[in-house]
Amino acid sequence: MGVVSSAVLAKLGHVVIGLDVDEVKISQLNRGAVPFYEPDLTDLVQAGLKTQHLAYTTQYEAAIPKAEVILIAVGTPSAPNGTADLRYVFGAVAAAAEYMADKVIVAIKSTVPPGTNVKIRDIISKYTDKQVYVAALPEFLREGNAVADTLKPDRIVIGATEPAVIKRLLSLHEGLGGKRVVITPESAQMAKYTANAYLAQRITFINQIANICEKNGAKISQVIEAIGDDKRIGGHYWYPGLGYGGSCFPKDVKELSAYAKSIGEGQGLLPKIDELNEERIIKKMNEYNKLVEGFKGKKVAVLGLSFKPNTNDTRFAPALVVVPFLLRHGAFVTAYDPQVKDEAIRLYPGIALADDPYKASSEAQVLILLVEWPELINLDVHKLAEVMDSGAFFIDTRNQYTQVDMKNAGLKYVGIGNG
Ligand code: UDX
């Protein structure tokens, strides 16, 4: 989020200094190399460096004193009890505070519970007497789409009450698409948790419906088609699968639940979303284990190790549960992912890695498609059938292929919710 914001704001013509305490990342960025995979971001960073609107540093004293706006975009991992661990937010603010100029705006982009701004103001006042404004600027970008989402957001939410702060934050985003929603910091922070919890709940809901379809012969894709034209419902963003993953939904649903519990609203739907999502993947793997008459001794190809397409982020990726499950059940696993390479060696020492999907599937009795990477949803199924064992299973956890495609090729197809 930080790298994307820095590069986009530089493109808008602002002078941006990106600060991180990780020297390796900063020196990579200053050379124009982005330390993770995100489409279009490298070009944007390089353009910013070239125009000298963008630079990166590890030094607070270099980045903070001249800043009119400071965006805090550090991580907020979940603490063991599910609440947001705010130590990096508080640490960054404390380290920056003594260098802050008068009337600077500290805008919190990290996902934090309502009420955090008051704590941040208290921390800052320990280090400086200057007037510092604290605002909320929640971020809604998706990984893999981060640059496009930031250039053309559906909306930009500004959580601030002082007119001068609102004016400066509106002008900071001038040139970007999307509606502006100016609300209180507490509402802005609630909006971020609400958006992610709602979307996570939507995915969990359709996965539950998919389970029912598997029992009664209905097809989940047809159900979605039939209800999606209802404007109150909509046809997007509830494709079924093994459950949601990534760096935000699992964490944010847990955090909202824990935060709700801490203020006496912890029962009901929120903890259930997380519970259903976490148990889903093991439930499905147990079903597949039965269906293929045991993974033991079978060669299994796993396609897709990231948590979703167009990113090399593996946080809460389905493979993190699927691969260990397969190994525990005695399968021989060969995996392929277009971007997760070195990390796959570190994460999965017990498996073989192939450099293309067909090699990964060679002589396999089971293929499990976990991520809808463009390359993996356009496989030549006849070529696959040739390299795989005859009558092999193709388990499509993203419903990208059809029963008919696979039958014609001689593979046994298994989709989610009957495809
Ligand atoms: C999400 C939010 O979309 C974004 O607004 C927020 O800022 C950060 O969290 P991200 O985690 O990058 O973004 O990915 P997203 O595309 O939303 O997918 C999240 C998870 O849900 C993935 O595991 C994805 O596979 C899954 N998903 C998404 C589904 O299973 N079905 C869907 O229809 C959509």
mmCIF file of N, CA, C and O and ligand atoms in Angstrom, residues 139-143 192 196 199 203 237-241 243-249 307-308 372 398, ligand 1:
data_model
loop_
_atom_site.group_PDB
_atom_site.id
_atom_site.type_symbol
_atom_site.label_atom_id
_atom_site.label_comp_id
_atom_site.label_asym_id
_atom_site.label_seq_id
_atom_site.Cartn_x
_atom_site.Cartn_y
_atom_site.Cartn_z
ATOM 1 N N GLU A 139 -7.725 2.633 3.034
ATOM 2 C CA GLU A 139 -7.307 2.214 1.695
ATOM 3 C C GLU A 139 -8.137 1.001 1.272
ATOM 4 O O GLU A 139 -8.293 0.064 2.040
ATOM 5 N N PHE A 140 -8.642 1.034 0.053
ATOM 6 C CA PHE A 140 -9.504 -0.061 -0.400
ATOM 7 C C PHE A 140 -8.904 -0.820 -1.589
ATOM 8 O O PHE A 140 -9.605 -1.586 -2.240
ATOM 9 N N LEU A 141 -7.630 -0.596 -1.895
ATOM 10 C CA LEU A 141 -7.053 -1.245 -3.081
ATOM 11 C C LEU A 141 -6.966 -2.753 -2.900
ATOM 12 O O LEU A 141 -6.863 -3.253 -1.788
ATOM 13 N N ARG A 142 -7.026 -3.460 -4.034
ATOM 14 C CA ARG A 142 -6.836 -4.914 -4.019
ATOM 15 C C ARG A 142 -5.439 -5.238 -4.512
ATOM 16 O O ARG A 142 -4.963 -4.599 -5.459
ATOM 17 N N GLU A 143 -4.801 -6.226 -3.916
ATOM 18 C CA GLU A 143 -3.514 -6.674 -4.434
ATOM 19 C C GLU A 143 -3.732 -7.233 -5.839
ATOM 20 O O GLU A 143 -4.789 -7.790 -6.137
ATOM 21 N N LYS A 192 -13.948 0.953 6.625
ATOM 22 C CA LYS A 192 -12.941 0.012 6.103
ATOM 23 C C LYS A 192 -13.208 -1.402 6.625
ATOM 24 O O LYS A 192 -13.241 -2.377 5.863
ATOM 25 N N ASN A 196 -14.594 -4.760 4.299
ATOM 26 C CA ASN A 196 -13.909 -6.047 4.215
ATOM 27 C C ASN A 196 -14.721 -7.172 4.860
ATOM 28 O O ASN A 196 -14.775 -8.287 4.333
ATOM 29 N N LEU A 199 -17.570 -8.089 2.425
ATOM 30 C CA LEU A 199 -17.128 -8.866 1.261
ATOM 31 C C LEU A 199 -16.745 -10.285 1.677
ATOM 32 O O LEU A 199 -17.054 -11.260 0.982
ATOM 33 N N ILE A 203 -18.553 -13.851 0.430
ATOM 34 C CA ILE A 203 -17.873 -15.029 -0.115
ATOM 35 C C ILE A 203 -18.232 -16.262 0.727
ATOM 36 O O ILE A 203 -18.508 -17.344 0.192
ATOM 37 N N TYR A 237 -18.353 -10.502 -7.383
ATOM 38 C CA TYR A 237 -17.638 -10.635 -6.120
ATOM 39 C C TYR A 237 -18.274 -11.619 -5.157
ATOM 40 O O TYR A 237 -18.456 -11.324 -3.978
ATOM 41 N N TRP A 238 -18.658 -12.749 -5.700
ATOM 42 C CA TRP A 238 -18.947 -13.841 -4.795
ATOM 43 C C TRP A 238 -18.797 -15.164 -5.514
ATOM 44 O O TRP A 238 -19.655 -16.017 -5.473
ATOM 45 N N TYR A 239 -17.608 -15.231 -6.140
ATOM 46 C CA TYR A 239 -17.293 -16.492 -6.783
ATOM 47 C C TYR A 239 -16.860 -17.464 -5.700
ATOM 48 O O TYR A 239 -16.048 -17.117 -4.849
ATOM 49 N N PRO A 240 -17.420 -18.661 -5.726
ATOM 50 C CA PRO A 240 -17.110 -19.603 -4.648
ATOM 51 C C PRO A 240 -15.723 -20.214 -4.811
ATOM 52 O O PRO A 240 -15.092 -20.105 -5.863
ATOM 53 N N GLY A 241 -15.247 -20.826 -3.782
ATOM 54 C CA GLY A 241 -13.930 -21.459 -3.816
ATOM 55 C C GLY A 241 -13.659 -22.160 -2.506
ATOM 56 O O GLY A 241 -14.589 -22.647 -1.852
ATOM 57 N N GLY A 243 -12.573 -20.642 0.052
ATOM 58 C CA GLY A 243 -12.648 -19.637 1.123
ATOM 59 C C GLY A 243 -11.740 -18.473 0.792
ATOM 60 O O GLY A 243 -10.845 -18.595 -0.040
ATOM 61 N N TYR A 244 -11.968 -17.340 1.437
ATOM 62 C CA TYR A 244 -11.138 -16.163 1.163
ATOM 63 C C TYR A 244 -9.804 -16.265 1.901
ATOM 64 O O TYR A 244 -9.701 -16.892 2.943
ATOM 65 N N GLY A 245 -8.772 -15.625 1.307
ATOM 66 C CA GLY A 245 -7.450 -15.589 1.944
ATOM 67 C C GLY A 245 -6.879 -14.194 1.819
ATOM 68 O O GLY A 245 -7.612 -13.219 1.681
ATOM 69 N N GLY A 246 -5.547 -14.102 1.849
ATOM 70 C CA GLY A 246 -4.893 -12.810 1.661
ATOM 71 C C GLY A 246 -4.547 -12.121 2.961
ATOM 72 O O GLY A 246 -4.807 -12.630 4.050
ATOM 73 N N SER A 247 -3.981 -10.935 2.799
ATOM 74 C CA SER A 247 -3.442 -10.241 3.969
ATOM 75 C C SER A 247 -4.501 -9.416 4.675
ATOM 76 O O SER A 247 -4.243 -8.847 5.725
ATOM 77 N N CYS A 248 -5.714 -9.316 4.105
ATOM 78 C CA CYS A 248 -6.710 -8.407 4.704
ATOM 79 C C CYS A 248 -7.938 -9.094 5.260
ATOM 80 O O CYS A 248 -8.263 -8.910 6.433
ATOM 81 N N PHE A 249 -8.648 -9.858 4.439
ATOM 82 C CA PHE A 249 -9.941 -10.392 4.914
ATOM 83 C C PHE A 249 -9.807 -11.230 6.184
ATOM 84 O O PHE A 249 -10.518 -10.964 7.163
ATOM 85 N N PHE A 307 -2.094 -16.218 -2.976
ATOM 86 C CA PHE A 307 -3.458 -16.270 -2.416
ATOM 87 C C PHE A 307 -4.503 -15.904 -3.459
ATOM 88 O O PHE A 307 -5.682 -16.189 -3.286
ATOM 89 N N LYS A 308 -4.069 -15.282 -4.542
ATOM 90 C CA LYS A 308 -4.975 -14.940 -5.650
ATOM 91 C C LYS A 308 -4.114 -14.609 -6.861
ATOM 92 O O LYS A 308 -2.887 -14.547 -6.745
ATOM 93 N N GLU A 372 -6.811 -18.634 -9.914
ATOM 94 C CA GLU A 372 -7.219 -18.364 -11.297
ATOM 95 C C GLU A 372 -6.255 -17.396 -11.995
ATOM 96 O O GLU A 372 -6.677 -16.372 -12.561
ATOM 97 N N ARG A 398 -11.693 -23.032 -8.497
ATOM 98 C CA ARG A 398 -12.106 -21.684 -8.897
ATOM 99 C C ARG A 398 -13.167 -21.703 -10.009
ATOM 100 O O ARG A 398 -13.451 -20.667 -10.604
HETATM 101 C C1 UDX B 1 -9.220 -7.040 -0.213
HETATM 102 C C2 UDX B 1 -10.283 -5.994 -0.542
HETATM 103 O O1 UDX B 1 -10.930 -6.344 -1.777
HETATM 104 C C3 UDX B 1 -9.682 -4.620 -0.632
HETATM 105 O O2 UDX B 1 -10.705 -3.665 -0.841
HETATM 106 C C4 UDX B 1 -8.943 -4.313 0.662
HETATM 107 O O3 UDX B 1 -8.294 -3.062 0.572
HETATM 108 C C5 UDX B 1 -7.922 -5.400 0.964
HETATM 109 O O4 UDX B 1 -8.566 -6.677 0.983
HETATM 110 P P1 UDX B 1 -7.333 -8.341 -1.560
HETATM 111 O O5 UDX B 1 -7.114 -9.125 -0.312
HETATM 112 O O6 UDX B 1 -6.163 -7.807 -2.296
HETATM 113 O O7 UDX B 1 -8.297 -7.100 -1.290
HETATM 114 O O8 UDX B 1 -8.073 -9.311 -2.583
HETATM 115 P P2 UDX B 1 -9.534 -9.630 -3.117
HETATM 116 O O9 UDX B 1 -9.471 -9.617 -4.589
HETATM 117 O O10 UDX B 1 -10.574 -8.782 -2.504
HETATM 118 O O11 UDX B 1 -9.705 -11.152 -2.652
HETATM 119 C C6 UDX B 1 -9.667 -11.522 -1.281
HETATM 120 C C7 UDX B 1 -9.900 -13.019 -1.143
HETATM 121 O O12 UDX B 1 -11.252 -13.373 -1.465
HETATM 122 C C8 UDX B 1 -9.029 -13.875 -2.074
HETATM 123 O O13 UDX B 1 -8.670 -15.042 -1.382
HETATM 124 C C9 UDX B 1 -9.962 -14.210 -3.225
HETATM 125 O O14 UDX B 1 -9.616 -15.392 -3.902
HETATM 126 C C10 UDX B 1 -11.275 -14.364 -2.471
HETATM 127 N N1 UDX B 1 -12.438 -14.116 -3.329
HETATM 128 C C11 UDX B 1 -12.629 -12.874 -3.870
HETATM 129 C C12 UDX B 1 -13.344 -15.137 -3.570
HETATM 130 O O15 UDX B 1 -13.179 -16.271 -3.086
HETATM 131 N N2 UDX B 1 -14.440 -14.880 -4.353
HETATM 132 C C13 UDX B 1 -14.659 -13.654 -4.901
HETATM 133 O O16 UDX B 1 -15.666 -13.489 -5.595
HETATM 134 C C14 UDX B 1 -13.724 -12.623 -4.657
#
